[in-house]
Amino acid sequence: MFKPGRHFLQIPGPTNVPDNVLRAMDHPTMDHRSPEFGDLGRRALEGAKSVFKTASDVIIYPASGTGAWEAALVNTLSPGDKVLMCETGQFASLWLRLATRLGLEPEVIETDWRTGADVPAIAEALRNDTGHAIKAVCVVHNETSTGCTSRIADVRASLDEAGHPALLMVDVISSLGSIDYRHDEWGVDVSVGGSQKGLMLPPGLSFNAISAKAKVSAQGSGLRHSYWNWEEMLKANETGFFPYTPATNLLYGLVAAVDRLHEEGLDNVFARHQRHAEATRRAVRAWGLEVLCRTPEHYSGSLTAVLMPEGHSADAFRKVVHERLNMSLGNGLGRLADRVFRIGHLGDFNDLMLAGTLSGVEMGLKLAGVPHQAGGVQAALDYLADAARGEACTRAA
């Protein structure tokens, strides 16, 4: 059915792709064995390093984030290895299931999906593992299903305090380019990323940022792998090439997207996401609804998950918003199915786009008959206006 105006894509990924990134991908297909492609490949690989904040290697796969999950595990571990995994939401659960299918033995720290990783529980498990049977600790930095962010620096501190040699692996798929992340500074061994969220690209690229320690572990890995092999990728990447056909036009887009992030400034990008997240939470509270993440230190800058009132369907509400207002909101996943809706506020996004998004949510709540109070949009606008005045005063000073 024809709907005038543009569709509001307010799911927490894939996100809106900026026009200049779309235009960058609109190139004729390049010979991926030509000198020109080598130049493009080097620019893409170096640009990716800058977003991960690493001086080490970043490997780019033509794959979804799930592929990069698998690459992280199969390159470094062996059948029967124990991995410590914190189940903070649906995506942490899926990574856990993948590890089990590969023949690894996960030790699971469960949460109620309303906080980030349980750092004290991780620290206790590491202290108790005096024989160092745990070979890797796997944590999702920003859990896309819940809107909870884990404190990776604290996880690294737990490893260091226990004197534990396990690898630290972190999923940054929905935080890369939207929430501050520091691969080197936080001592991460393998960071797993994807293209379709904060990097403002279509789905199709995934990343492994790898430490020197991870590369040493890869030399003794016993899990079988070919497509995901780091060694072959690193060798070809030295000159900007890949051992098999890469996603050539997405690499054009990656270069443009990274340039865009640096033009704004990464710290400004992160501050913008935090501002929009706080404005959204204020709207939710003004509506009389509840933010799923209950611990402020774990609030996400990428998205906000909102609990529906008892007896009301999140999916029915989302259907009304989609059909009547031409806007997509994220659905509840796993144990949160039909219980929450998720507002994505990441990527190529500004204050007026947030105002339109929240207006659509408030209208949708009324149209769907969901009990709420009016005034959520105004609460967000007041906060955004105050923030804008504060920025103006800072610049003037």
C-alpha positions as CSV (number, residue, x, y, z in Angstrom):
1,M,0.0,0.0,0.0
2,F,1.3,3.4,-0.9
3,K,2.4,5.5,2.1
4,P,3.6,9.1,1.5
5,G,6.7,10.5,3.1
6,R,9.7,8.5,4.2
7,H,9.6,5.4,6.3
8,F,11.0,5.8,9.8
9,L,13.4,2.9,10.4
10,Q,13.8,3.1,14.1
11,I,14.9,-0.5,14.8
12,P,18.3,-0.9,16.5
13,G,19.9,-2.1,13.2
14,P,20.1,-2.2,10.3
15,T,20.1,1.5,10.5
16,N,19.6,4.3,8.0
17,V,22.4,4.7,5.5
18,P,23.5,8.3,4.9
19,D,23.3,9.6,1.3
20,N,27.0,10.1,0.9
21,V,27.7,6.5,2.0
22,L,25.1,5.2,-0.5
23,R,26.7,7.3,-3.2
24,A,30.1,5.9,-2.3
25,M,28.8,2.4,-2.8
26,D,27.3,3.4,-6.2
27,H,30.6,2.7,-8.1
28,P,31.1,0.3,-11.0
29,T,32.3,-3.0,-9.8
30,M,36.1,-3.0,-9.3
31,D,38.6,-5.7,-10.2
32,H,39.4,-7.0,-6.8
33,R,42.9,-8.0,-7.9
34,S,43.8,-4.6,-9.3
35,P,46.3,-2.1,-7.8
36,E,43.4,0.3,-7.3
37,F,41.6,-2.2,-5.2
38,G,44.7,-2.7,-3.0
39,D,44.5,1.0,-2.2
40,L,40.9,0.7,-1.3
41,G,41.5,-2.3,0.8
42,R,44.3,-0.6,2.8
43,R,42.1,2.4,3.4
44,A,39.2,0.2,4.6
45,L,41.4,-1.8,6.9
46,E,43.1,1.2,8.4
47,G,39.8,3.0,8.9
48,A,38.4,0.0,10.7
49,K,41.3,0.1,13.1
50,S,40.6,3.7,14.0
51,V,37.0,2.9,15.0
52,F,38.0,-0.1,17.2
53,K,40.7,2.1,18.7
54,T,43.4,-0.4,18.0
55,A,46.9,-0.4,16.5
56,S,46.6,-4.2,15.9
57,D,45.0,-6.0,13.0
58,V,41.3,-5.9,12.0
59,I,40.0,-8.6,9.7
60,I,37.0,-7.8,7.5
61,Y,34.7,-10.7,6.4
62,P,31.9,-10.6,3.8
63,A,29.4,-11.9,6.4
64,S,27.0,-11.0,9.1
65,G,28.0,-10.6,12.8
66,T,27.2,-14.3,13.4
67,G,30.1,-15.1,11.1
68,A,32.5,-13.0,13.1
69,W,31.3,-14.7,16.3
70,E,32.3,-18.0,14.8
71,A,35.6,-16.7,13.4
72,A,36.5,-15.4,16.9
73,L,36.0,-18.9,18.4
74,V,37.3,-21.2,15.7
75,N,40.5,-19.3,15.2
76,T,41.6,-19.4,18.9
77,L,40.0,-22.4,20.6
78,S,40.0,-26.2,20.5
79,P,37.2,-28.8,21.0
80,G,36.2,-29.2,24.6
81,D,37.7,-25.9,25.7
82,K,35.8,-24.2,28.5
83,V,34.5,-20.7,27.8
84,L,32.9,-18.3,30.4
85,M,29.9,-16.6,28.9
86,C,27.6,-14.1,30.5
87,E,24.0,-14.4,29.3
88,T,22.8,-10.8,29.2
89,G,20.2,-11.1,26.5
90,Q,19.2,-12.8,23.3
91,F,22.4,-12.2,21.4
92,A,24.6,-13.4,24.2
93,S,22.3,-16.5,24.2
94,L,22.8,-17.0,20.5
95,W,26.6,-16.7,20.8
96,L,26.4,-19.3,23.6
97,R,24.4,-21.7,21.4
98,L,27.0,-21.3,18.6
99,A,29.8,-22.1,21.0
100,T,28.0,-25.3,22.1
101,R,27.5,-26.3,18.5
102,L,31.2,-25.9,17.8
103,G,32.1,-28.4,20.5
104,L,33.1,-25.9,23.2
105,E,31.9,-26.2,26.8
106,P,30.4,-22.9,28.0
107,E,30.1,-22.1,31.6
108,V,27.2,-19.7,31.8
109,I,26.6,-16.7,34.1
110,E,22.9,-15.9,33.9
111,T,21.2,-12.5,34.4
112,D,17.6,-11.4,34.3
113,W,18.3,-9.5,31.1
114,R,17.9,-6.2,32.8
115,T,21.5,-5.3,33.5
116,G,24.9,-5.7,31.8
117,A,27.4,-8.4,32.5
118,D,27.6,-9.5,36.1
119,V,31.2,-8.5,36.8
120,P,31.4,-9.8,40.4
121,A,30.2,-13.3,39.2
122,I,32.8,-13.3,36.4
123,A,35.5,-12.3,38.8
124,E,34.5,-15.1,41.2
125,A,34.4,-17.7,38.4
126,L,37.9,-16.7,37.4
127,R,39.3,-16.8,40.9
128,N,37.8,-20.3,41.4
129,D,39.4,-21.5,38.1
130,T,42.8,-22.1,39.7
131,G,43.7,-24.7,37.0
132,H,42.9,-22.1,34.2
133,A,40.5,-24.5,32.4
134,I,38.6,-21.4,31.1
135,K,40.2,-20.4,27.8
136,A,38.0,-17.4,26.9
137,V,35.6,-15.0,28.5
138,C,32.9,-13.9,26.1
139,V,30.8,-10.7,26.8
140,V,28.4,-8.7,24.7
141,H,29.3,-5.0,25.1
142,N,25.9,-3.6,24.1
143,E,23.0,-6.2,24.2
144,T,20.8,-5.2,21.3
145,S,17.8,-7.2,22.7
146,T,17.7,-5.3,26.0
147,G,19.4,-1.9,25.8
148,C,22.0,-2.8,28.5
149,T,25.7,-2.1,28.1
150,S,28.4,-4.1,29.9
151,R,31.5,-2.5,31.5
152,I,34.3,-4.1,29.5
153,A,37.1,-2.4,31.4
154,D,35.8,-3.9,34.6
155,V,35.8,-7.4,33.0
156,R,39.4,-6.9,32.0
157,A,40.3,-5.8,35.5
158,S,38.7,-9.0,36.8
159,L,40.9,-11.1,34.6
160,D,44.0,-9.1,35.6
161,E,43.2,-9.3,39.3
162,A,42.8,-13.1,39.1
163,G,46.0,-13.4,37.1
164,H,43.9,-15.4,34.6
165,P,45.3,-16.0,31.1
166,A,41.9,-16.5,29.4
167,L,41.2,-14.5,26.2
168,L,38.7,-11.7,26.4
169,M,36.3,-11.7,23.5
170,V,33.7,-8.9,23.1
171,D,30.7,-8.5,20.8
172,V,30.6,-4.8,19.8
173,I,28.1,-5.3,16.9
174,S,25.6,-2.7,18.2
175,S,28.1,-0.4,20.0
176,L,30.9,0.1,17.4
177,G,30.7,3.6,16.2
178,S,27.9,4.6,18.6
179,I,29.3,3.9,22.2
180,D,32.8,4.5,23.4
181,Y,34.8,1.3,22.8
182,R,38.6,0.9,23.3
183,H,40.0,-2.5,22.1
184,D,43.6,-1.8,23.0
185,E,43.1,0.2,26.2
186,W,40.7,-2.3,27.6
187,G,42.9,-5.3,26.8
188,V,40.4,-7.0,24.5
189,D,41.8,-10.0,22.6
190,V,39.0,-10.4,20.0
191,S,36.4,-7.7,19.2
192,V,33.5,-8.8,17.0
193,G,31.8,-6.1,14.9
194,G,29.2,-5.7,12.2
195,S,28.5,-3.1,9.5
196,Q,24.8,-2.4,9.8
197,K,24.5,-0.4,13.0
198,G,26.7,2.4,14.2
199,L,28.9,2.2,11.1
200,M,25.8,3.2,9.1
201,L,26.2,0.6,6.3
202,P,24.0,-2.1,5.0
203,P,24.4,-5.6,6.4
204,G,27.2,-7.6,4.9
205,L,30.5,-6.8,6.6
206,S,31.7,-8.3,9.9
207,F,35.0,-7.7,11.8
208,N,37.5,-9.3,14.1
209,A,39.9,-7.0,15.8
210,I,42.6,-9.2,17.2
211,S,45.4,-8.8,19.7
212,A,48.9,-10.2,19.6
213,K,47.8,-12.7,22.3
214,A,44.9,-13.9,20.1
215,K,47.2,-14.4,17.2
216,V,49.4,-16.7,19.3
217,S,46.4,-18.6,20.4
218,A,45.4,-19.1,16.8
219,Q,48.6,-21.0,16.2
220,G,47.3,-23.8,18.5
221,S,43.6,-23.8,17.7
222,G,42.2,-27.2,17.2
223,L,38.7,-26.2,15.8
224,R,38.5,-26.8,12.1
225,H,38.0,-23.8,9.9
226,S,38.8,-22.6,6.4
227,Y,36.7,-19.6,5.3
228,W,37.3,-17.9,8.7
229,N,41.0,-18.5,8.7
230,W,42.9,-15.4,10.2
231,E,46.3,-16.4,8.8
232,E,45.2,-16.4,5.2
233,M,43.4,-13.1,5.7
234,L,46.3,-11.4,7.4
235,K,48.7,-12.4,4.7
236,A,46.6,-11.0,1.9
237,N,45.6,-7.9,3.9
238,E,49.3,-6.8,4.1
239,T,48.8,-5.4,0.5
240,G,45.1,-4.5,0.9
241,F,43.8,-7.7,-0.7
242,F,41.7,-10.6,0.4
243,P,42.2,-14.4,-0.1
244,Y,38.7,-14.6,-1.7
245,T,36.2,-12.2,-3.3
246,P,35.4,-9.4,-0.8
247,A,32.3,-7.3,-0.7
248,T,33.9,-4.7,-2.9
249,N,31.2,-2.0,-3.0
250,L,30.6,-2.2,0.8
251,L,34.3,-1.4,1.3
252,Y,33.7,1.9,-0.6
253,G,30.9,2.5,1.8
254,L,33.1,1.6,4.8
255,V,35.7,4.1,3.9
256,A,33.1,6.9,3.5
257,A,31.4,5.9,6.8
258,V,34.6,6.0,8.8
259,D,35.5,9.4,7.2
260,R,32.1,10.6,8.3
261,L,32.6,9.4,11.9
262,H,35.9,11.2,12.1
263,E,34.6,14.4,10.5
264,E,32.1,14.6,13.4
265,G,34.7,13.3,15.8
266,L,34.2,10.0,17.7
267,D,33.8,11.7,21.1
268,N,31.1,13.9,19.6
269,V,29.4,10.8,18.0
270,F,29.3,9.1,21.4
271,A,28.0,12.2,23.2
272,R,25.3,12.5,20.6
273,H,24.2,9.0,21.2
274,Q,24.1,9.4,24.9
275,R,22.1,12.6,24.6
276,H,19.5,10.9,22.4
277,A,19.4,7.9,24.8
278,E,18.7,10.1,27.8
279,A,16.0,12.1,26.0
280,T,14.3,8.8,25.0
281,R,14.4,7.5,28.6
282,R,12.9,10.8,29.8
283,A,10.1,10.4,27.3
284,V,9.5,6.8,28.4
285,R,9.2,7.8,32.1
286,A,6.9,10.7,31.3
287,W,4.6,8.3,29.5
288,G,4.5,6.3,32.7
289,L,6.2,3.3,31.1
290,E,9.3,1.4,32.3
291,V,12.8,1.3,30.7
292,L,13.8,-2.4,30.6
293,C,17.4,-1.6,31.7
294,R,17.1,-0.9,35.4
295,T,20.7,0.0,36.3
296,P,21.8,3.5,35.1
297,E,25.5,2.4,34.8
298,H,24.4,0.0,32.1
299,Y,22.1,2.3,30.1
300,S,22.7,1.9,26.3
301,G,23.4,4.9,24.0
302,S,22.3,2.9,21.0
303,L,18.7,1.9,21.9
304,T,16.1,1.9,24.5
305,A,13.9,-1.2,25.3
306,V,10.5,-0.3,26.8
307,L,8.4,-2.7,28.8
308,M,4.7,-2.8,27.9
309,P,2.1,-2.5,30.6
310,E,0.8,-5.8,31.9
311,G,-1.8,-7.3,29.6
312,H,-0.8,-5.4,26.5
313,S,1.0,-6.8,23.5
314,A,4.1,-5.1,22.3
315,D,3.7,-6.7,18.9
316,A,0.2,-5.4,18.5
317,F,1.4,-1.9,19.4
318,R,4.3,-2.2,16.9
319,K,1.8,-3.3,14.2
320,V,-0.3,-0.2,14.7
321,V,2.8,2.0,14.5
322,H,3.9,0.4,11.3
323,E,0.6,0.4,9.6
324,R,-0.8,3.7,10.7
325,L,2.4,5.8,11.1
326,N,4.9,4.2,8.7
327,M,7.5,3.6,11.4
328,S,9.3,0.4,12.4
329,L,10.2,-0.3,16.0
330,G,12.3,-3.2,17.2
331,N,10.4,-6.3,18.6
332,G,11.1,-8.2,21.7
333,L,13.4,-11.2,21.3
334,G,13.6,-14.5,23.2
335,R,12.2,-14.3,26.6
336,L,11.2,-10.7,25.9
337,A,9.0,-11.6,22.9
338,D,5.8,-9.5,22.9
339,R,6.8,-7.9,26.2
340,V,9.0,-5.0,25.0
341,F,9.4,-2.7,22.0
342,R,12.8,-1.3,21.2
343,I,13.5,2.3,20.0
344,G,16.7,2.5,17.9
345,H,18.5,5.9,18.2
346,L,21.9,5.1,16.6
347,G,23.8,5.8,13.5
348,D,22.9,8.7,11.2
349,F,20.5,10.4,13.5
350,N,19.8,13.9,14.9
351,D,17.6,15.7,17.3
352,L,14.7,16.3,14.9
353,M,14.7,12.7,13.8
354,L,14.4,11.7,17.5
355,A,11.6,14.1,18.0
356,G,9.7,12.5,15.0
357,T,10.4,9.1,16.3
358,L,9.1,9.8,19.8
359,S,6.1,11.6,18.4
360,G,5.3,8.4,16.5
361,V,5.6,6.3,19.6
362,E,3.3,8.6,21.6
363,M,0.7,8.7,18.8
364,G,1.0,4.9,18.5
365,L,0.4,4.4,22.2
366,K,-2.8,6.4,21.9
367,L,-3.9,4.7,18.7
368,A,-3.2,1.2,20.2
369,G,-5.0,2.0,23.4
370,V,-2.0,1.4,25.6
371,P,-2.3,3.1,29.0
372,H,0.1,6.0,29.3
373,Q,0.4,9.6,30.2
374,A,0.8,12.4,27.6
375,G,3.9,14.6,27.6
376,G,6.7,12.2,26.8
377,V,7.7,14.0,23.7
378,Q,7.7,17.3,25.5
379,A,9.9,15.9,28.2
380,A,12.4,14.8,25.6
381,L,12.2,18.2,23.7
382,D,12.9,20.1,27.0
383,Y,16.0,18.0,27.6
384,L,17.3,18.4,24.1
385,A,16.7,22.1,24.2
386,D,18.6,22.4,27.5
387,A,21.4,20.3,26.1
388,A,21.6,22.5,23.0
389,R,21.8,25.6,25.1
390,G,24.5,24.1,27.2
391,E,26.5,23.3,24.1
392,A,26.1,26.8,22.8
393,C,27.3,28.3,26.0
394,T,30.3,26.0,26.0
395,R,31.3,27.0,22.5
396,A,30.8,30.7,23.3
397,A,33.1,30.3,26.3
